[in-house]
XYZ file of C-alpha atoms in Angstrom:
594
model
C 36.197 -11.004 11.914
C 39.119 -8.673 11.742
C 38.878 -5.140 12.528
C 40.053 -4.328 8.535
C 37.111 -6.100 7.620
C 34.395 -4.905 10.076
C 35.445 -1.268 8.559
C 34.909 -2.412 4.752
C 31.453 -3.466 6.242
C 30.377 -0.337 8.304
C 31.274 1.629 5.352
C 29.246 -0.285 2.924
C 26.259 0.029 5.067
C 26.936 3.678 5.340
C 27.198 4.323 1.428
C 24.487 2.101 0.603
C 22.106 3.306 -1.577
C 19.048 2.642 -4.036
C 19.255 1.113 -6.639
C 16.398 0.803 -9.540
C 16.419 -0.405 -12.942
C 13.432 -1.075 -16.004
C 11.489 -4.185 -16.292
C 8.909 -3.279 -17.914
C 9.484 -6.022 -20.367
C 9.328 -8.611 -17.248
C 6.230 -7.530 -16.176
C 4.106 -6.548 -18.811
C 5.534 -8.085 -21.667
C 4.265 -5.991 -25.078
C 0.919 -5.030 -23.511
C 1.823 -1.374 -22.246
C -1.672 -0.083 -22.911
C -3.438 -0.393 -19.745
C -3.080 2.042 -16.885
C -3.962 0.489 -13.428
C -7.239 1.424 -12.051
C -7.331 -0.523 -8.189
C -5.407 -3.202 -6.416
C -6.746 -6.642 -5.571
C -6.451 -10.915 -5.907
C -9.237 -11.711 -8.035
C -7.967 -15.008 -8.198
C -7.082 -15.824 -4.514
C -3.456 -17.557 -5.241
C -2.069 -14.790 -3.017
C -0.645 -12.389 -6.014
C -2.063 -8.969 -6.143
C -3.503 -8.495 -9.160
C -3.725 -5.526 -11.328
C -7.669 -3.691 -12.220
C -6.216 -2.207 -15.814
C -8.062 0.436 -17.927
C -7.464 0.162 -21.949
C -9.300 1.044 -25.060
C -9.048 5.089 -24.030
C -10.699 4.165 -20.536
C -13.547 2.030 -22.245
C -12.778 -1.210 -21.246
C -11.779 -2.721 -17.347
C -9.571 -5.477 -17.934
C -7.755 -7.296 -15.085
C -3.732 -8.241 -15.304
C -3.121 -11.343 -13.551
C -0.184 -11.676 -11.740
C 2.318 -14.609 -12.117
C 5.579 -15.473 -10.726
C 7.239 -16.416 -14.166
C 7.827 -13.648 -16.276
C 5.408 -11.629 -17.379
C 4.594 -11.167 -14.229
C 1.346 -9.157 -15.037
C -0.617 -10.896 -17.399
C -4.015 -9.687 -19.575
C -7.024 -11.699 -19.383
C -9.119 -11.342 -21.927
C -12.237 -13.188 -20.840
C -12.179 -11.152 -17.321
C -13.089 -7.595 -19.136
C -15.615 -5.873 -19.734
C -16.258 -2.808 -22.197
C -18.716 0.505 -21.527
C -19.652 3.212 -23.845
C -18.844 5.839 -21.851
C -15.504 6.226 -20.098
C -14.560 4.733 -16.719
C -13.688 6.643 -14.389
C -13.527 4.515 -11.193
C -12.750 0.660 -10.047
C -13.194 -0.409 -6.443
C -12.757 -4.292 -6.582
C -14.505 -6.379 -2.887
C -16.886 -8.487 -2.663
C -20.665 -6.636 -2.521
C -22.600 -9.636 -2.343
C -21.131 -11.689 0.241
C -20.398 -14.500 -1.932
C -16.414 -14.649 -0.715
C -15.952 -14.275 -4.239
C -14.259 -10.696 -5.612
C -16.741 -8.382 -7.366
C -15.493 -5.171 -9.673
C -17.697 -1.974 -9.169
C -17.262 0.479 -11.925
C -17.841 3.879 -12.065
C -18.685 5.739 -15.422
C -19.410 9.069 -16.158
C -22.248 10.476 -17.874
C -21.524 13.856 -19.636
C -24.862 14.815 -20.587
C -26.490 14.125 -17.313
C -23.272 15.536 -15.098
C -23.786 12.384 -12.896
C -21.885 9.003 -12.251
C -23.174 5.413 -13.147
C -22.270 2.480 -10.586
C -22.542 -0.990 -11.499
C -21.132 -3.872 -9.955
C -19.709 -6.943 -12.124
C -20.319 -9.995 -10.188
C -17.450 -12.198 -9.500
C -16.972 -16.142 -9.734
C -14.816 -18.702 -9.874
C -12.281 -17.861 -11.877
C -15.084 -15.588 -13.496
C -16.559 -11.957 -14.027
C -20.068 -11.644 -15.223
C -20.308 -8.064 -17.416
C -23.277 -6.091 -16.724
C -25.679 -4.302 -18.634
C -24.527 -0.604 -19.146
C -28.422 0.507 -19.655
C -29.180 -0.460 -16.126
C -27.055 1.001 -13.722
C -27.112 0.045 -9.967
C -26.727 3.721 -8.909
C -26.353 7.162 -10.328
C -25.059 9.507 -7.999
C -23.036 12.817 -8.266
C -19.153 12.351 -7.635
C -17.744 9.534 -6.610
C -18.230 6.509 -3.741
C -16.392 5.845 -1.382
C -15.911 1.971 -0.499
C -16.643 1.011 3.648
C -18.770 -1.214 5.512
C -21.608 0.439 6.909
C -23.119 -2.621 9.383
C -20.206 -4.491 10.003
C -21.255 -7.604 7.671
C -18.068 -7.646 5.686
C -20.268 -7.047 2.400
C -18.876 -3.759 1.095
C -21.099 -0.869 1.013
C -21.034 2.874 -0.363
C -20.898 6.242 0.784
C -21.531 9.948 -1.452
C -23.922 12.453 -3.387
C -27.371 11.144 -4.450
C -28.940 12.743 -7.941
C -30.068 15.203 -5.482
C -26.679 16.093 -3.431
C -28.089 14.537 -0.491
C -25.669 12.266 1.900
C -25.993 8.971 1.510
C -25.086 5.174 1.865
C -26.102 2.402 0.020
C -25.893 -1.110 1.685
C -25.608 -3.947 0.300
C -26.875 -7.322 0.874
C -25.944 -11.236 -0.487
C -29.160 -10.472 -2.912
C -27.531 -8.468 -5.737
C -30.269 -6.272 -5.611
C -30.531 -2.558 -5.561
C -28.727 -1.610 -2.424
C -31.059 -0.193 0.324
C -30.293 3.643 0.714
C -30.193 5.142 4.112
C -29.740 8.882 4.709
C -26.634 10.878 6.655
C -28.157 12.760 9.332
C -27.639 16.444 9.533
C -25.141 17.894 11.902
C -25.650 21.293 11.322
C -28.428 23.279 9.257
C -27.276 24.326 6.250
C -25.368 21.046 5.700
C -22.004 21.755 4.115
C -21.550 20.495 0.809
C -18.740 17.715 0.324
C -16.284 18.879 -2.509
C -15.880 17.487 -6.155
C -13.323 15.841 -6.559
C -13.636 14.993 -2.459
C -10.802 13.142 -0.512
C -13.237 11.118 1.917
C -11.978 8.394 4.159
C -12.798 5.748 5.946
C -9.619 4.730 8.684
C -9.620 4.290 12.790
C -8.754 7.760 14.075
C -9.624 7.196 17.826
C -8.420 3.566 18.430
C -11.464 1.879 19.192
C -10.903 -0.479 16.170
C -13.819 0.602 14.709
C -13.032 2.770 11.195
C -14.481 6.471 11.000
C -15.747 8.407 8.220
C -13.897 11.624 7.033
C -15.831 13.661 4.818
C -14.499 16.568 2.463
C -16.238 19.861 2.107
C -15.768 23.090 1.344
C -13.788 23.835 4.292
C -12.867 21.509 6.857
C -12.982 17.777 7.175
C -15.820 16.558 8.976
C -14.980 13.569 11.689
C -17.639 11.355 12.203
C -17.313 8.302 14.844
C -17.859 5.184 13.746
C -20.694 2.996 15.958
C -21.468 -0.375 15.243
C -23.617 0.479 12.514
C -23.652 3.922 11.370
C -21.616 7.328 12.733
C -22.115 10.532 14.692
C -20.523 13.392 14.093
C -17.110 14.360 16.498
C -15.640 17.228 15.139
C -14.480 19.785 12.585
C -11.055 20.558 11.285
C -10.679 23.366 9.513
C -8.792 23.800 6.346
C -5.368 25.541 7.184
C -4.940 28.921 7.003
C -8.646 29.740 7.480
C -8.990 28.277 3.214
C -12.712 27.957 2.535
C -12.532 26.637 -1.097
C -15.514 28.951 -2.284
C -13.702 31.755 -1.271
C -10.111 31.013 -1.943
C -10.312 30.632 -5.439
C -6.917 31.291 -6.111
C -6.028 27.866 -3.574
C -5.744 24.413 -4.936
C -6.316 21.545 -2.765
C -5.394 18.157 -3.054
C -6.368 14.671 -2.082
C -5.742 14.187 2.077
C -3.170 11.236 2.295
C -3.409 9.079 5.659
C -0.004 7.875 7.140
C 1.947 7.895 10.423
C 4.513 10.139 9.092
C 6.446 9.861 12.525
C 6.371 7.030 13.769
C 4.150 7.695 16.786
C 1.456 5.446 16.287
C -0.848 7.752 15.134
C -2.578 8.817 11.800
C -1.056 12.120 10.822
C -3.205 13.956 7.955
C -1.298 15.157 5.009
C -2.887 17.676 2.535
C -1.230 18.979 -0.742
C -1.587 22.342 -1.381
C -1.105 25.572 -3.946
C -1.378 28.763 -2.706
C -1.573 29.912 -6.433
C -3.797 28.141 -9.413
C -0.542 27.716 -11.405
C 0.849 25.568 -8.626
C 4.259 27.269 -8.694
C 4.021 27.919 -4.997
C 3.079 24.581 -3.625
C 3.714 22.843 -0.040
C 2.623 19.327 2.173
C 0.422 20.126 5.483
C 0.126 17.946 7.975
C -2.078 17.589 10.753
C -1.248 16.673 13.864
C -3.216 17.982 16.651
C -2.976 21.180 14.432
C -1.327 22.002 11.039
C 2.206 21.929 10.674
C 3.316 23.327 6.911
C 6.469 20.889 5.889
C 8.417 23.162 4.026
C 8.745 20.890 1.177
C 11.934 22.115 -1.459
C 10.598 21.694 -4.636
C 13.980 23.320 -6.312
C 16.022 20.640 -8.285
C 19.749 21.052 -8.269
C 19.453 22.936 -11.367
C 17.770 25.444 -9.688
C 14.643 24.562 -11.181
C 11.571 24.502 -9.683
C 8.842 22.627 -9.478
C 5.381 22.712 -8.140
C 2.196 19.991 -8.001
C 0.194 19.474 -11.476
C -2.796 21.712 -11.313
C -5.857 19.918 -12.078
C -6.415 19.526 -15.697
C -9.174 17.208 -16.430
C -6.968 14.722 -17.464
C -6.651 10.866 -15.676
C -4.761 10.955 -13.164
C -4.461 14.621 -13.116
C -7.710 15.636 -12.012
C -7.033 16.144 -8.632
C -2.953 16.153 -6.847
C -2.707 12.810 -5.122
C 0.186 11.799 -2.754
C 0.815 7.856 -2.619
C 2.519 6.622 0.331
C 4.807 3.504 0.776
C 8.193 2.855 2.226
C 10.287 2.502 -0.431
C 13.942 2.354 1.544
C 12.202 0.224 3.967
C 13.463 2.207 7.224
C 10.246 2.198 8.421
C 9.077 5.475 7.818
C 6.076 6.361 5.061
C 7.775 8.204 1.542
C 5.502 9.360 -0.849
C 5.019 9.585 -4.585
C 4.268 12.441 -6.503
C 3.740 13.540 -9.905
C 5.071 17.362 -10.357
C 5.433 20.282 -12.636
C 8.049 22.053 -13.934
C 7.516 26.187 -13.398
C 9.123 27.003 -16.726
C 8.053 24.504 -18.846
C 5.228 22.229 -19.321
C 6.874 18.739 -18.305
C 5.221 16.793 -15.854
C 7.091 13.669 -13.900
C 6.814 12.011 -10.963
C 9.396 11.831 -7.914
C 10.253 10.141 -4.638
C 9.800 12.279 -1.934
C 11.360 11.060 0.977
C 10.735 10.404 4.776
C 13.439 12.173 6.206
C 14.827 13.560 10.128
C 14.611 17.041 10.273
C 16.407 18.575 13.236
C 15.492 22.457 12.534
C 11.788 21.536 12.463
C 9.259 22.775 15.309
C 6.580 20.266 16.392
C 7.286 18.100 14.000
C 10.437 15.677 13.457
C 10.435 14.545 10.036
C 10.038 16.047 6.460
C 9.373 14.966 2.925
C 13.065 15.934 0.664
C 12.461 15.064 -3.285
C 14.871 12.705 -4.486
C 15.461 13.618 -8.067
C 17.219 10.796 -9.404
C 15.276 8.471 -7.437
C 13.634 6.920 -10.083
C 15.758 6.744 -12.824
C 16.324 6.345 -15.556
C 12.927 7.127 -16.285
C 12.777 10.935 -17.260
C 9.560 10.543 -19.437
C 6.416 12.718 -19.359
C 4.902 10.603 -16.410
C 1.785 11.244 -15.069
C 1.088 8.640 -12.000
C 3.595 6.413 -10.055
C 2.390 4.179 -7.474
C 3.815 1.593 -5.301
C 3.311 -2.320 -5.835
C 5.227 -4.788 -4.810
C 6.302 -6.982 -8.380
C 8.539 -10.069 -6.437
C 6.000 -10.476 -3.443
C 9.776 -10.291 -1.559
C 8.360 -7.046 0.420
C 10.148 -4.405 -1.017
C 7.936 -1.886 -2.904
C 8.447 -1.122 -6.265
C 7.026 1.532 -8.894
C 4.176 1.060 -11.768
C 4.354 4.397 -14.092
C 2.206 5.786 -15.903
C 4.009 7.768 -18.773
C 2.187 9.964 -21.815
C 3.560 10.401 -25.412
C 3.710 14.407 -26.016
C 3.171 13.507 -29.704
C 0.173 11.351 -29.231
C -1.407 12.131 -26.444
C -1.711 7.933 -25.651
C -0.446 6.464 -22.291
C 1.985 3.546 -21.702
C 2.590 1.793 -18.603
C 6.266 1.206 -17.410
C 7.579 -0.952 -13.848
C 10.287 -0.017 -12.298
C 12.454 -2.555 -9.479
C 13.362 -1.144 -6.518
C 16.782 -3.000 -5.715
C 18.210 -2.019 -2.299
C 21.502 -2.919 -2.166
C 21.156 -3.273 1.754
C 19.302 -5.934 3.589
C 16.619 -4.261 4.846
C 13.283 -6.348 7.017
C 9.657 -6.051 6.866
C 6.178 -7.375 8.015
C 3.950 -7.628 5.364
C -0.026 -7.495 6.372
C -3.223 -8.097 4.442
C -6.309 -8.462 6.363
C -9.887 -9.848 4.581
C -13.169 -10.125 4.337
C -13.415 -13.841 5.807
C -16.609 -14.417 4.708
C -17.380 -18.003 4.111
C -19.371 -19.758 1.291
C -21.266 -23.166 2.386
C -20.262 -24.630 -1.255
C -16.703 -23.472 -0.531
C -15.838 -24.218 2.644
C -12.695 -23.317 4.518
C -10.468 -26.057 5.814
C -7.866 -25.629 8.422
C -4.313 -25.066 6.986
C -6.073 -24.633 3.062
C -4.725 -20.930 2.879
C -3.428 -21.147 -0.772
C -3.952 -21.044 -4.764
C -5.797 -24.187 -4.474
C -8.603 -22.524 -2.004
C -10.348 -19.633 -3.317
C -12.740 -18.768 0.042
C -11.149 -16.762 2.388
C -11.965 -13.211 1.585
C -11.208 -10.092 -0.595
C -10.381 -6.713 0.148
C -11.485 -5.300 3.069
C -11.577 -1.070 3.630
C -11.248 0.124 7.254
C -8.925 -2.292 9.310
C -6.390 -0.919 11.308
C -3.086 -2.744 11.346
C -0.190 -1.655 14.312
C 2.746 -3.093 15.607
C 5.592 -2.776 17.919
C 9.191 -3.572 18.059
C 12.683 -2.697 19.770
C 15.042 -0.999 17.399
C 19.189 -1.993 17.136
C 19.462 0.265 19.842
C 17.237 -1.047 22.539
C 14.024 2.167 21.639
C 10.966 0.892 20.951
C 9.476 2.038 17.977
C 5.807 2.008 17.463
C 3.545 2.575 14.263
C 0.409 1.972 13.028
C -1.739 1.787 8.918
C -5.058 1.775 7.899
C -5.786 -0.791 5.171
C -7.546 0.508 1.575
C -9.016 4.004 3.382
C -9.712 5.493 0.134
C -11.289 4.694 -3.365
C -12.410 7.305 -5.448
C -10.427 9.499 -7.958
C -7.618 6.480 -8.779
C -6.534 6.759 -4.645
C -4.768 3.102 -6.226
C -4.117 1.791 -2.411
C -2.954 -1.725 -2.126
C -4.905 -4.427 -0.293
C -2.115 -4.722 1.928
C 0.103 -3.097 4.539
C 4.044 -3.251 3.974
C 5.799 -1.726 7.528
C 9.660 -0.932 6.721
C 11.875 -2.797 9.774
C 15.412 -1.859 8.686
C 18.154 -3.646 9.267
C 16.513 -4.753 12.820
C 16.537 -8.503 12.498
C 14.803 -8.354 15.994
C 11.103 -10.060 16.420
C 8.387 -8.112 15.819
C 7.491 -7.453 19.283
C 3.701 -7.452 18.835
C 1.209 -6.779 15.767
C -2.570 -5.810 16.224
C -5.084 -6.160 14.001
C -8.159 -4.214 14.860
C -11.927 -4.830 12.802
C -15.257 -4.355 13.110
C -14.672 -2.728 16.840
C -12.545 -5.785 17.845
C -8.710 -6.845 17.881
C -6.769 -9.464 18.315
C -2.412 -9.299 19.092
C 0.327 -11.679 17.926
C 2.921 -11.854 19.129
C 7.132 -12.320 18.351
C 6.234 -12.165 14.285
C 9.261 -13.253 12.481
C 10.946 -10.313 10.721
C 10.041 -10.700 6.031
C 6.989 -12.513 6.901
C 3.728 -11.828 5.014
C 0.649 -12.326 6.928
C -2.649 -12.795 5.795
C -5.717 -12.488 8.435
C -8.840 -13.971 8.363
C -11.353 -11.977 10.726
C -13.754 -14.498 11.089
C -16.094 -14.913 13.382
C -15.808 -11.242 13.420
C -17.475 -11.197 17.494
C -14.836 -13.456 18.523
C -11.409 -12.239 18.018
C -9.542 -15.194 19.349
C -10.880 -17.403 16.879
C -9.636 -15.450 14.287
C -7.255 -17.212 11.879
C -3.836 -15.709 10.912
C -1.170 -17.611 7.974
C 2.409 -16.623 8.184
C 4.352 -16.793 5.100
C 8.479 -16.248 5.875
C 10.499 -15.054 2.983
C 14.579 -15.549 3.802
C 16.263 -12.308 3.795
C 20.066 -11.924 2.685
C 20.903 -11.654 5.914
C 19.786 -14.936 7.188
C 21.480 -16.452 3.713
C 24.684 -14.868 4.430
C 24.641 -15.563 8.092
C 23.712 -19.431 7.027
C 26.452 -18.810 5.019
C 29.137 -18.111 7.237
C 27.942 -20.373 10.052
C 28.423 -23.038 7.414
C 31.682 -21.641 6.123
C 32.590 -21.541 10.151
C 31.644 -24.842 10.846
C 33.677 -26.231 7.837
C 36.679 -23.764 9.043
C 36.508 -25.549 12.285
C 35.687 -28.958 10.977
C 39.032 -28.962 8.780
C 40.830 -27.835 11.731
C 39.803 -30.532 14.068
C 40.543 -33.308 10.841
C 44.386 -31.362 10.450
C 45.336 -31.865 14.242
C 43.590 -35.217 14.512
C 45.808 -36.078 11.202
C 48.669 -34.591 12.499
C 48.593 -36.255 16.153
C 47.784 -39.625 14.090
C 51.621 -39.040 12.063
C 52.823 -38.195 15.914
C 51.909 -41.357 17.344
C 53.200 -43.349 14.144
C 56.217 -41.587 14.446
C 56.808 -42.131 17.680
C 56.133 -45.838 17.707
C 58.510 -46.396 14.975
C 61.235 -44.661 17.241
C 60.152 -46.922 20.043
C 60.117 -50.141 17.827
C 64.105 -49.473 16.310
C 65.248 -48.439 20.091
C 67.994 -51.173 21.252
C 66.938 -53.312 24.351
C 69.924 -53.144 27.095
C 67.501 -55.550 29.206
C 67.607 -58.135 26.730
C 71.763 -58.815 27.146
C-alpha cells in the first residue's frame, strides 16, 4: 500500500463519525402504539424480544422479533389485558419450568399498594391470570434476584405493612413463601418510593449483592449462599437525607464501569433544585466524585433532568447505559429538559477522556445531534440491539403535545467505522425432563436452555492496539422496577482491536468459570448448569464477520489474483521467448553441414 493511500485511510479513521438514520417503519411496521416495558426471548430462537405496553398501559403484549422486516412483530394471542394500569414487567422464569414467565405489576389507586401476578409461560404460550387474585400486594415495587441460588427467580420489597421482605418461589406456582430482612439497625431505615435497588457482584466473590435505597444512603448487603448480611453504608453525597432536603431530587443509581477498571462505579443523577435546572451525574468510586456534566447546548441553552411528574417514564430520572460508539467505554441515555421551555428529549451522553479531571479520568459530554433527526417530544430512549450484528441501537419513546398519546420510534446506529465486540448473555439453565437438552441443540428449534437470569457478573480482558491491557467488567439485568428496561445481555465495545479476547469470566451463583482467546463479534450464550460445577458449564459461540475481516478477505483475494496474473504474464511471456528463440535457431544456416 502506498504511502498516498495509507494517509486517505488514517484520515478516514480519524473523521469517522456516527451515523443514524429512522427505521421505524422496518421495525415496527404501522403498530407504533406500544411502549416497551422489559427485555427478554420468550420464544428461545435467540432474538430479544420486546415486553410492549398498549391500550393506555392496560394491556402487556409481547413484540416478537424477526429477522425479515418488521423486525418487531405484535402477537396477539401472547397478551394479556388488566383493569387497572401496569406499571411494571419483569419477564424469567418463576416456576422453574425453563419456560419464560411475565410478572406484572399493577397499581391499585384506592388501596395505595401494588398487585403482582405472574403469567405462566409455555410453549410458544402465555396463560393470563386472574386480575381478582393477585399473587402479592406489596407497597412499591420488586425487585427481581434469586434469593437461594435455584435459578427460579424470586422477589425483594415493601410488604402491606412496609416491612422488608422476599418472596421465594418454588416449581409449584403457589404463593411464594415470604421470609423476613433482618434488622441491621433499630429504627430500620425506610427504603425510598420510587427506590433504585440492585442486585450486582460488588466484592468479586461471584455471588450478586443486594443494594437497597433509603432515605439516605444505600445500604450494602453481602450476598451468602442463601440470604445477605449487611456490609456497609454509603451515604448520599453531600450529607442529602431525602426527608430533609426537600428541595433535592434524586434519581435512579445506574451500575457501570465507567473507567474501565474492572470495577462497578455507582452513578446517581441528581438536582440540587426541584425544577431540575441545576442538575449533575455523581459517581462513586471509593467516594463521590461530581462529573461536571455541561448541560448547555450550543445555543446556549440549557438543559437540566425531567423532574418527576407522575408520568411513564418520567416518574423517576433514569440513566441507561450502553456503548453506543463501541470504544469500549459505557455512554448513557438520557431524557432532559429544556430550562426555558417545556420540551423534553432525550440525548447521548457520551463516555469521554477528561484530562482536567481529579480522581476520576472520564466524563459524560451530551452529544446534541447524536440522535438525529429525531427532535420530537421524547420521553425514554433505550438501547437494543435491532440487527443482532452487536452494535446498539435506540427504541424512542416520543409523546404528541396535542394528544397527550405515545408512539414508539427505532433509530439505527450506523458506524461508519469497523468497530469489534463480545456479545454475552448468560441463563437460567434450568432443565425440563420433557424437554431435554441435547449437546450442540442451542437454537430456534430447542426451546430449554434458560431465560433471563438477574445477578451474573460478566468480565473480560484483552490487549489494546497498543500492547495495554484493558480490563472491564458488567452485571447482567441488576435492576427491574420503575421501567430500569436492561437487556438480557451484555454488549462490551472492543474498538478497532481485532486482537482475541484475552479471557472472559462468567461468575454465578458464587462460582466462575474463564474462556479463553474469544474471537472478536462473537455472541455468546452461557448455560450455568450444573450450577456447583463450573467446568461443566456449557458455553455456544456465535461469530458474526466484521467489515474488517470482509475487506481484508477482500484484498487477500484481490492480492492473490494480483499475483496470480503476474505469475500467468511472465510464464506467457517466457513461453513467446522460448518460441522465439527456437524459430531463430531452426532458420540459422549450418556451416557443419558443407
Amino acid at each position: 500500500m502506498s504511502t498516498e493511500w495509507i494517509l486517505v485511510y488514517v484520515l478516514a479513521v480519524a473523521t469517522a463519525t456516527v451515523k443514524c438514520s429512522d427505521i421505524t417503519p422496518a421495525v415496527f411496521g404501522g403498530v407504533l402504539d406500544g411502549m416497551p416495558a422489559a427485555f427478554g426471548d420468550f420464544n428461545s430462537d435467540e432474538l430479544t424480544d420486546v415486553f410492549m405496553l398498549r391500550k393506555n398501559g392496560t394491556t402487556v403484549e409481547i413484540f416478537l422479533a424477526a429477522e425479515q422486516e418488521p423486525l418487531l412483530r405484535p402477537s396477539s394471542n401472547l397478551s394479556c389485558t388488566f383493569k387497572r394500569i401496569v406499571v411494571g414487567v419483569v419477564p424469567g422464569d418463576f416456576d422453574g419450568d425453563v419456560f419464560m414467565d411475565v410478572l406484572v405489576v399493577t397499581y391499585d389507586m384506592s388501596e395505595r399498594l401494588s398487585y403482582v401476578y405472574v403469567l405462566w409461560g409455555g410453549n410458544d404460550r402465555l396463560n393470563c391470570t386472574d386480575e381478582n387474585e393477585p399473587l402479592i400486594k406489596m407497597k412499591g415495587q420488586p425487585l427481581a434476584m434469586d434469593y437461594n441460588g435455584d435459578m427460579i427467580i424470586d422477589l425483594f420489597g415493601l410488604d402491606r405493612e412496609s416491612r422488608r421482605t422476599f418472596w421465594i418461589f418454588d416449581q409449584s406456582r403457589r404463593r411464594p413463601e415470604v421470609v423476613h430482612m433482618r434488622s441491621h439497625s433499630d429504627p430500620i431505615p425506610l427504603i425510598s418510593q420510587p427506590h433504585s435497588n440492585a442486585y450486582l457482584d460488588l466484592n468479586s466473590d461471584f455471588l450478586a449483592d443486594l443494594v437497597v435505597t433509603t432515605n439516605k444512603s444505600f445500604e450494602i448487603w453481602h450476598g451468602i449462599e442463601e440470604g445477605f448480611f449487611f456490609h456497609k453504608d454509603i451515604e448520599f453525597p453531600y450529607g442529602i437525607v431525602l426527608d430533609r432536603n426537600l428541595h433535592v431530587v434524586m434519581g435512579q443509581s445506574l451500575y457501570l464501569d465507567v473507567e474501565l477498571t474492572g470495577k462497578m462505579d455507582l452513578l446517581l443523577p441528581l438536582c440540587f433544585d426541584v425544577s431540575c435546572a441545576n442538575s449533575t451525574i455523581m459517581m462513586y468510586s471509593d467516594k463521590w466524585y461530581n462529573l461536571q456534566v455541561n448541560f448547555r447546548d450550543s445555543n446556549n441553552m440549557l438543559w437540566g433532568f425531567v423532574s418527576p411528574d407522575g408520568q411513564r417514564y418520567t416518574d423517576t430520572i433514569t440513566l441507561r447505559g450502553g456503548d453506543f460508539n463501541m470504544d469500549g467505554y459505557p455512554d448513557l441515555l438520557a431524557t432532559l429538559k429544556s430550562t426555558t421551555g417545556k420540551q423534553k428529549q432525550s440525548f447521548l451522553l457520551e463516555n469521554v477522556a477528561c484530562d482536567t479531571c481529579t480522581g476520576f479520568g472520564r466524563k459524560f459530554e451530551v452529544k446534541w445531534q447524536a440522535l438525529n433527526p429525531f427532535y420530537n417530544e421524547t420521553a425514554m430512549a433505550v438501547f437494543y440491539d435491532f440487527y443482532q450484528d452487536g452494535i446498539l441501537d435506540v427504541i424512542l419513546v416520543d409523546v404528541d403535545k396535542s394528544t397527550g398519546t405515545y408512539r414508539t420510534a427505532a433509530f439505527k446506529n450506523s458506524l461508519d467505522y469497523d468497530a469489534n465486540f463480545v456479545k454475552v448473555m448468560v441463563l437460567t439453565g434450568r432443565n425440563n425432563s420433557m424437554y431435554p437438552i441435547s449437546p450442540g441443540s442451542l437454537g430456534k428449534k430447542k426451546r430449554t436452555y434458560g431465560t433471563n437470569l438477574p445477578g451474573p457478573s460478566i468480565a473480560y480482558r484483552t490487549t489494546t492496539q497498543d500492547g495495554s491491557p484493558r480490563n472491564a467488567i458488567a452485571a447482567q439485568l441488576p435492576q427491574s422496577a420503575h421501567f430500569s428496561l436492561n437487556l438480557p445481555y451484555t454488549t462490551f465495545g472492543l474498538g478497532r482491536t481485532p486482537n482475541f479476547v484475552d479471557a472472559l469470566t462468567i461468575g454465578v451463583g458464587g462460582k466462575s468459570r474463564e474462556w479463553p482467546q474469544i474471537i472478536p463479534n462473537s455472541q455468546m450464550v452461557v448455560i450455568p448448569n450444573p450450577i456447583a460445577e463450573p467446568w461443566r458449564w456449557k458455553a455456544q459461540l456465535f461469530v458474526t464477520p466484521s467489515k474488517l475481516i470482509l475487506l481484508s478477505a477482500a484484498a487477500l483475494t484481490g492480492t492473490c489474483g494480483l499475483i496470480s496474473l503476474i505469475i500467468v504474464g511472465l510464464y506467457w511471456k517466457e513461453r513467446r521467448e522460448d518460441k522465439i528463440e527456437k524459430l531463430q535457431e531452426a532458420h540459422k544456416f549450418h556451416f557443419d553441414a558443407m
